[in-house]
Amino acid sequence: MYSSKLLAITCIFVVVFIQNCYADAISESDLRRAIFEHYDKLVRPVKNAATAIPVTASLYPVAIKDVDVKDHIVKLDTWFYVKWHDDYLTWDPSSYGGLEALRVPAEEVWIPDLTVYSGTPDTMTHPTVHTNVVVYANGTVLWVPPFTFKSRCPATENQVTDDHFKCTISVGSWTYDVTLLDLHEKHEDVLEAAKVEAFQDIHHEWTIESMHAKKGRRPSLKYVPVNHLFYQQAMHFYQ
């Protein structure tokens, strides 16, 4: 008799557990279908065309790959932190089992066309590894892909000394001007934030002494009537 009761309780527990898991899976599947049913990833995700999308970005250094003082070029491994708001990727968590976030491939959503303006011709100037993005219920989208690139370092006064080298990296939208995309740096002191994250100070010759970001404007181009916003990360290397 005791064994029969134990078996019955065990069976009920297993059935309830499986049903709960299935319910959660259906809830996430329903959410995905609902928010992507009429979604167009090829256009800016704003309901008011006159609204500029706020975008926050930062290049977190992970490791120094190379510092070429002669040709004024640096090569870095980074995490490219990008966060923005998507008016069409929002939902009420209470309608979807309390789900606050959804993870989807980056190629399924609109992504700001941020580019390293100072990138060299033989390098990728934007991330090509499409990791997942995290979409939050309030419309916030977060994307942090790994990004390795080479950047030219514009000549400046006192750029090179016996044991120091300065390099400024410029990042901005390739096609959207300030009326369409409002770009902000995430941290002014990028190196301090990177140390908290995952900066590997392991280069055999160089290390990063400081890394600060600031907002600026790029001169107008013929096909763009309004100035672009961009931000610069000034890096000081020392031996």
Coordinates of N, CA, C and O in Angstrom, one line a residue, residues 41-223:
K41 N 13.2 44.8 -40.1 CA 14.5 45.1 -39.6 C 15.3 46.0 -40.4 O 16.4 46.4 -40.1
L42 N 14.8 46.4 -41.6 CA 15.5 47.2 -42.6 C 15.3 48.7 -42.4 O 16.0 49.5 -43.0
V43 N 14.4 49.1 -41.5 CA 14.1 50.5 -41.3 C 14.3 50.8 -39.8 O 14.2 50.0 -38.9
R44 N 14.6 52.1 -39.5 CA 14.7 52.5 -38.1 C 13.5 52.2 -37.3 O 12.4 52.5 -37.7
P45 N 13.7 51.6 -36.2 CA 12.5 51.2 -35.4 C 11.9 52.3 -34.5 O 12.0 52.2 -33.3
V46 N 11.4 53.3 -35.2 CA 10.7 54.4 -34.5 C 9.3 54.6 -35.0 O 9.1 54.5 -36.2
K47 N 8.3 54.9 -34.2 CA 7.0 55.1 -34.6 C 6.8 56.5 -35.1 O 5.8 56.8 -35.9
N48 N 7.7 57.4 -34.7 CA 7.6 58.8 -35.2 C 8.9 59.0 -36.0 O 10.0 59.0 -35.4
A49 N 8.8 59.2 -37.3 CA 9.9 59.3 -38.2 C 10.8 60.5 -37.8 O 12.0 60.5 -38.2
A50 N 10.3 61.5 -37.1 CA 11.1 62.6 -36.8 C 11.9 62.4 -35.5 O 12.7 63.3 -35.1
T51 N 11.8 61.2 -34.9 CA 12.5 60.9 -33.7 C 13.9 60.3 -34.0 O 14.0 59.4 -34.8
A52 N 14.9 60.8 -33.3 CA 16.3 60.3 -33.4 C 16.4 59.1 -32.4 O 16.0 59.3 -31.2
I53 N 16.9 58.0 -32.8 CA 17.1 56.9 -31.9 C 18.3 57.1 -31.0 O 19.4 57.3 -31.5
P54 N 18.1 57.0 -29.7 CA 19.3 57.2 -28.8 C 20.1 55.9 -28.8 O 19.5 54.8 -28.6
V55 N 21.4 56.0 -29.0 CA 22.2 54.8 -29.1 C 23.4 55.1 -28.1 O 24.0 56.1 -28.2
T56 N 23.7 54.1 -27.3 CA 24.8 54.2 -26.4 C 25.9 53.2 -26.8 O 25.5 52.0 -27.1
A57 N 27.1 53.6 -26.9 CA 28.1 52.6 -27.4 C 29.5 52.8 -26.7 O 29.7 53.9 -26.1
S58 N 30.3 51.8 -26.7 CA 31.6 51.8 -26.2 C 32.4 50.7 -26.7 O 31.9 49.6 -26.9
L59 N 33.7 50.9 -26.9 CA 34.6 49.9 -27.3 C 35.4 49.5 -26.1 O 36.3 50.2 -25.6
Y60 N 35.1 48.4 -25.5 CA 35.9 47.9 -24.3 C 37.1 47.1 -24.7 O 36.9 46.1 -25.4
P61 N 38.3 47.6 -24.4 CA 39.5 46.8 -24.8 C 39.5 45.5 -24.1 O 39.3 45.5 -22.8
V62 N 39.8 44.4 -24.8 CA 40.0 43.1 -24.2 C 41.5 42.8 -24.1 O 42.0 42.3 -23.1
A63 N 42.2 43.1 -25.3 CA 43.6 42.8 -25.3 C 44.2 43.6 -26.4 O 43.6 43.9 -27.5
I64 N 45.5 44.0 -26.2 CA 46.3 44.7 -27.3 C 46.9 43.6 -28.2 O 47.6 42.7 -27.7
K65 N 46.6 43.7 -29.5 CA 47.2 42.8 -30.4 C 48.5 43.3 -31.0 O 49.5 42.6 -31.2
D66 N 48.5 44.6 -31.3 CA 49.7 45.2 -31.9 C 49.7 46.7 -31.8 O 48.6 47.3 -31.8
V67 N 50.9 47.3 -31.6 CA 51.0 48.8 -31.7 C 52.2 49.0 -32.6 O 53.3 48.7 -32.4
D68 N 51.8 49.6 -33.8 CA 52.8 50.0 -34.8 C 53.1 51.5 -34.8 O 52.3 52.3 -35.4
V69 N 54.1 51.8 -34.1 CA 54.4 53.2 -33.9 C 54.9 53.9 -35.2 O 54.5 55.0 -35.5
K70 N 55.6 53.2 -36.0 CA 56.1 53.7 -37.3 C 55.0 54.1 -38.2 O 55.0 55.2 -38.8
D71 N 54.0 53.2 -38.4 CA 52.9 53.5 -39.3 C 51.6 54.1 -38.6 O 50.6 54.3 -39.2
H72 N 51.7 54.3 -37.3 CA 50.6 54.9 -36.5 C 49.4 54.0 -36.6 O 48.3 54.5 -37.0
I73 N 49.5 52.8 -36.3 CA 48.4 51.8 -36.3 C 48.3 51.0 -35.1 O 49.4 50.6 -34.6
V74 N 47.1 50.8 -34.5 CA 47.0 49.9 -33.4 C 46.0 48.8 -33.8 O 45.1 49.0 -34.6
K75 N 46.1 47.6 -33.2 CA 45.2 46.5 -33.4 C 44.7 46.0 -32.0 O 45.5 45.8 -31.1
L76 N 43.4 45.9 -31.9 CA 42.8 45.6 -30.6 C 41.8 44.5 -30.7 O 41.0 44.5 -31.7
D77 N 41.7 43.7 -29.6 CA 40.5 42.9 -29.4 C 39.6 43.6 -28.5 O 40.1 44.2 -27.4
T78 N 38.3 43.7 -28.8 CA 37.4 44.5 -28.0 C 36.1 43.8 -27.9 O 35.8 42.9 -28.6
W79 N 35.3 44.3 -26.9 CA 33.8 44.1 -26.9 C 33.2 45.3 -27.4 O 33.4 46.4 -26.8
F80 N 32.3 45.3 -28.4 CA 31.6 46.5 -28.9 C 30.3 46.5 -28.2 O 29.3 45.9 -28.6
Y81 N 30.2 47.3 -27.2 CA 28.9 47.5 -26.4 C 28.0 48.5 -27.2 O 28.4 49.6 -27.4
V82 N 26.8 48.0 -27.5 CA 25.9 48.9 -28.2 C 24.5 48.7 -27.6 O 24.0 47.5 -27.5
K83 N 23.8 49.8 -27.2 CA 22.5 49.7 -26.6 C 21.6 50.7 -27.3 O 22.0 51.9 -27.5
W84 N 20.4 50.4 -27.6 CA 19.4 51.3 -28.2 C 18.0 51.0 -27.9 O 17.8 50.0 -27.2
H85 N 17.1 51.8 -28.3 CA 15.6 51.6 -28.1 C 14.9 51.2 -29.4 O 15.1 51.9 -30.4
D86 N 14.1 50.2 -29.3 CA 13.3 49.8 -30.5 C 11.8 49.9 -30.1 O 11.3 49.2 -29.3
D87 N 11.1 50.8 -30.8 CA 9.7 51.1 -30.5 C 8.8 49.9 -30.7 O 7.7 49.8 -30.1
Y88 N 9.3 49.0 -31.6 CA 8.4 47.9 -32.0 C 8.7 46.6 -31.2 O 7.9 45.6 -31.4
L89 N 9.7 46.5 -30.5 CA 10.0 45.3 -29.7 C 9.7 45.6 -28.2 O 10.6 45.6 -27.3
T90 N 8.4 45.8 -27.9 CA 8.0 46.0 -26.5 C 6.8 45.0 -26.3 O 6.1 44.6 -27.2
W91 N 6.6 44.8 -25.0 CA 5.5 43.9 -24.6 C 5.2 44.1 -23.1 O 6.0 44.6 -22.4
D92 N 4.0 43.5 -22.7 CA 3.6 43.5 -21.3 C 4.0 42.2 -20.7 O 3.5 41.1 -21.1
P93 N 5.0 42.1 -19.8 CA 5.5 40.8 -19.3 C 4.4 40.0 -18.7 O 4.4 38.7 -18.8
S94 N 3.4 40.6 -18.1 CA 2.3 39.9 -17.5 C 1.5 39.1 -18.5 O 0.8 38.1 -18.1
S95 N 1.6 39.4 -19.7 CA 0.8 38.7 -20.8 C 1.6 37.5 -21.3 O 1.1 36.7 -22.1
Y96 N 2.9 37.4 -20.9 CA 3.7 36.3 -21.4 C 4.5 35.6 -20.3 O 5.7 35.5 -20.4
G97 N 3.8 35.2 -19.3 CA 4.3 34.4 -18.2 C 5.4 35.2 -17.4 O 6.3 34.5 -16.9
G98 N 5.4 36.5 -17.4 CA 6.4 37.2 -16.7 C 7.7 37.4 -17.4 O 8.7 37.8 -16.7
L99 N 7.8 37.1 -18.6 CA 9.1 37.2 -19.4 C 9.5 38.7 -19.5 O 8.7 39.5 -20.0
E100 N 10.7 39.0 -19.0 CA 11.2 40.4 -19.1 C 12.1 40.6 -20.2 O 12.4 41.7 -20.6
A101 N 12.7 39.5 -20.8 CA 13.7 39.6 -21.8 C 13.6 38.5 -22.8 O 13.2 37.4 -22.4
L102 N 14.1 38.7 -24.0 CA 14.1 37.7 -25.0 C 15.4 37.8 -25.8 O 15.9 38.8 -26.1
R103 N 16.0 36.6 -26.0 CA 17.3 36.6 -26.7 C 17.1 36.0 -28.1 O 16.6 34.9 -28.3
V104 N 17.6 36.8 -29.1 CA 17.4 36.4 -30.5 C 18.6 36.8 -31.3 O 19.4 37.6 -30.9
P105 N 18.9 36.1 -32.4 CA 20.0 36.4 -33.2 C 20.0 37.9 -33.7 O 19.0 38.4 -34.0
A106 N 21.2 38.5 -33.7 CA 21.3 39.9 -34.0 C 20.8 40.2 -35.4 O 20.3 41.3 -35.7
E107 N 20.9 39.2 -36.3 CA 20.5 39.5 -37.7 C 19.0 39.5 -37.9 O 18.5 39.9 -39.0
E108 N 18.3 39.3 -36.8 CA 16.8 39.4 -36.9 C 16.2 40.7 -36.5 O 15.0 41.0 -36.6
V109 N 17.1 41.6 -36.0 CA 16.6 42.9 -35.6 C 17.4 44.1 -36.3 O 18.5 43.8 -36.9
W110 N 16.8 45.3 -36.2 CA 17.6 46.4 -36.7 C 18.7 46.7 -35.8 O 18.6 46.6 -34.6
I111 N 19.9 47.0 -36.4 CA 21.1 47.3 -35.6 C 21.7 48.6 -36.1 O 21.8 48.8 -37.4
P112 N 22.1 49.5 -35.2 CA 22.8 50.7 -35.7 C 24.0 50.4 -36.5 O 24.8 49.5 -36.2
D113 N 24.2 51.2 -37.6 CA 25.4 50.9 -38.5 C 26.6 51.6 -38.0 O 27.2 52.4 -38.7
L114 N 27.0 51.3 -36.7 CA 28.2 52.0 -36.2 C 29.4 51.4 -36.8 O 29.5 50.2 -37.1
T115 N 30.4 52.3 -37.1 CA 31.6 52.0 -37.8 C 32.8 52.7 -37.2 O 32.7 53.8 -36.7
V116 N 33.9 52.0 -37.3 CA 35.2 52.6 -36.8 C 35.7 53.5 -38.0 O 36.2 52.9 -39.0
Y117 N 35.5 54.8 -37.9 CA 35.9 55.7 -39.0 C 37.4 55.6 -39.3 O 37.8 55.8 -40.4
S118 N 38.1 55.4 -38.2 CA 39.6 55.4 -38.3 C 40.2 54.0 -38.7 O 41.4 53.8 -38.7
G119 N 39.3 53.1 -39.0 CA 39.8 51.7 -39.4 C 40.6 51.7 -40.6 O 40.4 52.5 -41.5
T120 N 41.6 50.8 -40.7 CA 42.4 50.7 -41.9 C 41.7 49.9 -43.0 O 40.7 49.2 -42.7
P121 N 42.1 50.1 -44.2 CA 41.4 49.5 -45.4 C 41.4 47.9 -45.3 O 40.5 47.3 -45.9
D122 N 42.4 47.4 -44.6 CA 42.5 45.9 -44.6 C 41.9 45.3 -43.4 O 42.1 44.1 -43.0
T123 N 41.0 46.0 -42.7 CA 40.3 45.5 -41.5 C 38.8 45.7 -41.6 O 38.3 46.5 -42.3
M124 N 38.1 44.9 -40.8 CA 36.6 45.1 -40.7 C 36.4 46.4 -39.8 O 37.0 46.5 -38.8
T125 N 35.5 47.2 -40.3 CA 35.3 48.5 -39.5 C 34.0 48.4 -38.7 O 33.6 49.3 -38.0
H126 N 33.4 47.2 -38.7 CA 32.2 47.0 -37.8 C 32.2 45.5 -37.5 O 32.7 44.6 -38.2
P127 N 31.5 45.1 -36.4 CA 31.5 43.7 -36.0 C 30.8 42.8 -37.0 O 29.8 43.2 -37.6
T128 N 31.4 41.7 -37.3 CA 30.8 40.7 -38.2 C 30.3 39.4 -37.5 O 29.7 38.6 -38.2
V129 N 30.7 39.3 -36.3 CA 30.2 38.1 -35.5 C 28.8 38.5 -34.9 O 28.7 39.3 -34.0
H130 N 27.8 37.8 -35.4 CA 26.4 38.1 -35.0 C 26.0 37.3 -33.8 O 25.4 36.2 -34.0
T131 N 26.4 37.7 -32.7 CA 26.0 37.0 -31.4 C 24.5 37.4 -31.2 O 24.0 38.3 -31.9
N132 N 23.9 36.8 -30.2 CA 22.5 37.2 -29.9 C 22.5 38.6 -29.3 O 23.4 39.1 -28.7
V133 N 21.3 39.2 -29.5 CA 21.0 40.5 -28.8 C 20.0 40.1 -27.7 O 19.3 39.1 -27.7
V134 N 20.0 40.9 -26.7 CA 19.0 40.8 -25.6 C 17.9 41.9 -25.8 O 18.3 43.1 -25.7
V135 N 16.7 41.5 -25.9 CA 15.6 42.5 -26.1 C 14.8 42.5 -24.8 O 14.3 41.4 -24.3
Y136 N 14.6 43.7 -24.2 CA 13.9 43.8 -23.0 C 12.5 44.3 -23.2 O 12.2 44.9 -24.3
A137 N 11.6 44.0 -22.3 CA 10.2 44.3 -22.5 C 9.9 45.8 -22.8 O 8.9 46.1 -23.4
N138 N 10.8 46.7 -22.3 CA 10.5 48.1 -22.5 C 11.1 48.6 -23.8 O 11.0 49.8 -24.1
G139 N 11.6 47.7 -24.6 CA 12.1 48.1 -25.9 C 13.6 48.3 -26.0 O 14.2 48.6 -27.1
T140 N 14.3 48.2 -24.9 CA 15.8 48.3 -24.9 C 16.4 47.1 -25.5 O 16.0 45.9 -25.3
V141 N 17.4 47.3 -26.4 CA 18.1 46.2 -27.1 C 19.5 46.3 -26.8 O 20.1 47.4 -26.9
L142 N 20.2 45.2 -26.3 CA 21.6 45.2 -26.0 C 22.3 44.2 -26.8 O 21.9 43.1 -27.0
W143 N 23.4 44.7 -27.4 CA 24.3 43.8 -28.3 C 25.7 44.1 -27.9 O 26.2 45.2 -27.9
V144 N 26.4 43.0 -27.6 CA 27.8 43.1 -27.2 C 28.7 42.1 -27.9 O 29.1 41.1 -27.3
P145 N 28.9 42.3 -29.2 CA 29.7 41.3 -29.9 C 31.2 41.5 -29.7 O 31.7 42.6 -29.4
P146 N 32.0 40.4 -29.9 CA 33.5 40.6 -29.9 C 33.9 41.3 -31.2 O 33.2 41.1 -32.3
F147 N 34.9 42.1 -31.2 CA 35.3 42.9 -32.3 C 36.8 43.1 -32.3 O 37.3 43.8 -31.4
T148 N 37.5 42.6 -33.3 CA 38.9 42.8 -33.5 C 39.1 43.7 -34.7 O 38.6 43.4 -35.8
F149 N 39.9 44.8 -34.6 CA 40.1 45.7 -35.7 C 41.4 46.4 -35.6 O 42.1 46.4 -34.5
K150 N 41.8 47.0 -36.7 CA 43.0 47.8 -36.7 C 42.6 49.3 -37.0 O 41.7 49.5 -37.8
S151 N 43.2 50.2 -36.3 CA 42.8 51.6 -36.5 C 44.0 52.5 -36.8 O 45.1 52.3 -36.2
R152 N 43.8 53.4 -37.7 CA 44.9 54.5 -37.9 C 44.8 55.4 -36.7 O 43.8 55.6 -36.1
C153 N 45.9 56.0 -36.4 CA 46.0 56.9 -35.3 C 46.5 58.3 -35.8 O 47.6 58.5 -36.2
P154 N 45.5 59.2 -36.0 CA 45.8 60.5 -36.6 C 47.0 61.2 -35.8 O 47.1 61.2 -34.6
A155 N 47.9 61.8 -36.6 CA 49.0 62.5 -36.0 C 48.6 63.7 -35.2 O 47.8 64.5 -35.6
T156 N 49.1 63.7 -34.0 CA 48.9 64.8 -33.1 C 50.2 65.3 -32.4 O 51.2 64.6 -32.5
E157 N 50.1 66.4 -31.8 CA 51.3 66.9 -31.1 C 51.7 66.0 -30.0 O 50.9 65.5 -29.2
N158 N 53.0 65.7 -29.9 CA 53.5 64.8 -28.8 C 52.9 63.4 -28.9 O 52.7 62.8 -27.8
Q159 N 52.5 63.0 -30.1 CA 51.9 61.6 -30.2 C 52.8 60.5 -29.8 O 52.4 59.5 -29.2
V160 N 54.1 60.7 -30.2 CA 55.1 59.6 -29.9 C 56.2 60.2 -29.1 O 56.8 61.2 -29.4
T161 N 56.5 59.6 -27.9 CA 57.7 59.9 -27.1 C 58.5 58.6 -27.0 O 58.2 57.6 -27.6
D162 N 59.5 58.7 -26.1 CA 60.4 57.5 -26.0 C 59.6 56.2 -25.6 O 59.9 55.1 -26.0
D163 N 58.6 56.4 -24.7 CA 57.9 55.2 -24.2 C 56.4 55.4 -24.2 O 55.7 54.6 -23.6
H164 N 55.9 56.4 -24.9 CA 54.4 56.6 -24.9 C 54.0 56.8 -26.4 O 54.7 57.2 -27.2
F165 N 52.7 56.4 -26.6 CA 52.1 56.5 -27.9 C 50.6 56.8 -27.8 O 49.9 56.1 -27.0
K166 N 50.1 57.9 -28.4 CA 48.7 58.3 -28.3 C 48.0 57.9 -29.6 O 48.5 58.0 -30.7
C167 N 46.7 57.4 -29.4 CA 45.9 57.0 -30.5 C 44.5 57.4 -30.3 O 44.0 57.1 -29.2
T168 N 43.8 58.0 -31.2 CA 42.4 58.4 -31.1 C 41.6 57.6 -32.1 O 41.8 57.6 -33.3
I169 N 40.6 56.8 -31.6 CA 39.7 56.0 -32.4 C 38.4 56.6 -32.5 O 37.8 57.0 -31.5
S170 N 37.9 56.8 -33.8 CA 36.6 57.5 -34.0 C 35.5 56.5 -34.4 O 35.8 55.6 -35.3
V171 N 34.4 56.5 -33.7 CA 33.3 55.6 -34.0 C 32.0 56.4 -34.2 O 31.7 57.3 -33.5
G172 N 31.2 56.0 -35.3 CA 30.0 56.7 -35.5 C 29.1 56.0 -36.5 O 29.5 54.9 -37.1
S173 N 27.9 56.5 -36.8 CA 27.1 55.8 -37.8 C 27.6 56.1 -39.2 O 28.1 57.2 -39.4
W174 N 27.5 55.1 -40.0 CA 27.9 55.3 -41.4 C 27.0 56.1 -42.3 O 27.4 56.8 -43.2
T175 N 25.7 56.0 -42.0 CA 24.7 56.7 -42.9 C 23.7 57.6 -42.2 O 23.1 58.4 -42.8
Y176 N 23.5 57.4 -40.8 CA 22.5 58.1 -40.1 C 23.1 59.4 -39.6 O 24.2 59.4 -38.9
D177 N 22.4 60.6 -39.8 CA 22.9 61.8 -39.2 C 22.3 62.0 -37.9 O 21.6 61.2 -37.3
V178 N 22.6 63.2 -37.3 CA 22.2 63.5 -35.9 C 20.7 63.6 -35.8 O 20.1 63.4 -34.7
T179 N 20.0 63.8 -36.8 CA 18.5 63.9 -36.7 C 17.9 62.5 -36.7 O 16.7 62.4 -36.4
L180 N 18.6 61.5 -37.0 CA 18.1 60.1 -37.1 C 18.7 59.2 -36.0 O 18.0 58.2 -35.6
L181 N 19.9 59.5 -35.6 CA 20.6 58.6 -34.6 C 21.4 59.5 -33.6 O 22.3 60.3 -34.1
D182 N 21.1 59.4 -32.3 CA 21.7 60.3 -31.3 C 22.7 59.4 -30.5 O 22.3 58.6 -29.7
L183 N 24.0 59.5 -30.8 CA 25.0 58.6 -30.3 C 25.6 59.2 -29.0 O 26.0 60.4 -29.0
H184 N 25.8 58.3 -28.0 CA 26.4 58.7 -26.8 C 27.4 57.7 -26.4 O 27.2 56.5 -26.6
E185 N 28.5 58.1 -25.7 CA 29.4 57.2 -25.2 C 28.9 56.6 -23.8 O 28.2 57.4 -23.1
K186 N 29.2 55.4 -23.5 CA 28.7 54.8 -22.3 C 29.5 55.2 -21.1 O 28.9 55.5 -20.0
H187 N 30.8 55.3 -21.2 CA 31.7 55.7 -20.1 C 32.7 56.7 -20.6 O 33.2 56.6 -21.7
E188 N 32.9 57.7 -19.8 CA 34.0 58.7 -20.2 C 35.3 58.0 -19.9 O 36.2 58.1 -20.7
D189 N 35.5 57.3 -18.8 CA 36.7 56.6 -18.5 C 36.5 55.2 -18.9 O 36.1 54.3 -18.1
V190 N 36.9 54.9 -20.1 CA 36.6 53.5 -20.7 C 37.5 52.5 -20.1 O 37.1 51.4 -19.8
L191 N 38.7 52.8 -19.8 CA 39.7 51.8 -19.3 C 39.3 51.4 -17.9 O 39.3 50.2 -17.6
E192 N 38.8 52.3 -17.1 CA 38.3 51.9 -15.8 C 37.2 50.9 -15.8 O 37.1 49.9 -15.1
A193 N 36.3 51.2 -16.8 CA 35.1 50.3 -17.0 C 35.6 48.9 -17.5 O 35.1 47.9 -17.1
A194 N 36.6 49.0 -18.4 CA 37.1 47.7 -19.0 C 37.8 46.9 -18.0 O 37.7 45.6 -18.0
K195 N 38.5 47.5 -17.0 CA 39.2 46.7 -16.0 C 38.2 45.9 -15.2 O 38.4 44.8 -14.7
V196 N 37.0 46.5 -15.0 CA 36.0 45.9 -14.2 C 35.4 44.7 -15.1 O 35.0 43.7 -14.5
E197 N 35.5 44.8 -16.4 CA 34.9 43.8 -17.3 C 36.0 42.7 -17.5 O 36.1 41.8 -16.7
A198 N 36.8 42.8 -18.6 CA 37.7 41.7 -18.9 C 39.0 42.1 -19.6 O 39.5 41.4 -20.4
F199 N 39.5 43.3 -19.3 CA 40.7 43.7 -20.0 C 41.9 42.8 -19.6 O 42.2 42.6 -18.4
Q200 N 42.6 42.3 -20.6 CA 43.7 41.4 -20.4 C 45.0 42.2 -20.7 O 45.4 42.4 -21.8
D201 N 45.7 42.7 -19.6 CA 46.9 43.5 -19.8 C 48.1 42.5 -19.9 O 48.9 42.4 -19.0
I202 N 48.2 41.9 -21.1 CA 49.2 40.8 -21.2 C 50.1 41.0 -22.4 O 50.9 40.1 -22.7
H203 N 50.1 42.2 -23.1 CA 50.9 42.4 -24.2 C 52.4 42.4 -23.7 O 52.7 43.0 -22.7
H204 N 53.3 41.9 -24.5 CA 54.7 41.7 -24.1 C 55.4 43.1 -24.1 O 56.5 43.2 -23.4
E205 N 54.9 44.1 -24.8 CA 55.6 45.3 -24.9 C 54.8 46.6 -24.5 O 55.4 47.5 -23.9
W206 N 53.5 46.6 -24.8 CA 52.7 47.7 -24.5 C 51.6 47.5 -23.5 O 51.1 46.3 -23.4
T207 N 51.2 48.5 -22.9 CA 49.9 48.4 -22.1 C 49.2 49.8 -22.3 O 49.7 50.7 -22.9
I208 N 47.9 49.8 -21.8 CA 47.1 51.0 -22.0 C 47.2 51.8 -20.7 O 46.8 51.3 -19.6
E209 N 47.6 53.0 -20.8 CA 47.7 53.9 -19.6 C 46.4 54.6 -19.3 O 46.0 54.7 -18.1
S210 N 45.7 55.0 -20.3 CA 44.4 55.6 -20.1 C 43.6 55.5 -21.4 O 44.1 55.3 -22.5
M211 N 42.3 55.6 -21.3 CA 41.4 55.5 -22.4 C 40.1 56.3 -22.1 O 39.3 55.9 -21.2
H212 N 39.9 57.4 -22.7 CA 38.7 58.3 -22.4 C 37.9 58.5 -23.7 O 38.5 58.6 -24.8
A213 N 36.6 58.6 -23.5 CA 35.7 58.8 -24.7 C 35.1 60.2 -24.6 O 34.8 60.7 -23.5
K214 N 34.8 60.8 -25.7 CA 34.1 62.1 -25.8 C 33.2 62.1 -27.1 O 33.5 61.5 -28.0
K215 N 32.2 62.9 -27.0 CA 31.3 63.1 -28.1 C 31.7 64.2 -29.1 O 32.3 65.2 -28.6
G216 N 31.5 64.0 -30.4 CA 31.9 65.1 -31.3 C 31.0 65.0 -32.5 O 30.0 64.3 -32.6
R217 N 31.4 65.8 -33.5 CA 30.7 65.8 -34.8 C 31.7 65.6 -36.0 O 32.8 66.1 -36.0
R218 N 31.2 64.9 -37.0 CA 32.0 64.7 -38.2 C 31.5 65.7 -39.2 O 30.3 65.9 -39.3
P219 N 32.4 66.3 -40.0 CA 31.9 67.2 -41.0 C 30.9 66.6 -42.0 O 30.9 65.4 -42.2
S220 N 30.1 67.4 -42.6 CA 29.0 66.9 -43.5 C 29.7 66.3 -44.7 O 30.7 66.8 -45.2
L221 N 29.0 65.3 -45.3 CA 29.4 64.7 -46.5 C 28.4 65.2 -47.6 O 27.3 65.6 -47.3
K222 N 28.8 65.0 -48.8 CA 27.9 65.4 -49.9 C 26.5 64.8 -49.9 O 25.5 65.4 -50.2
Y223 N 26.5 63.5 -49.5 CA 25.2 62.8 -49.5 C 24.5 62.9 -48.2 O 23.5 62.3 -48.0

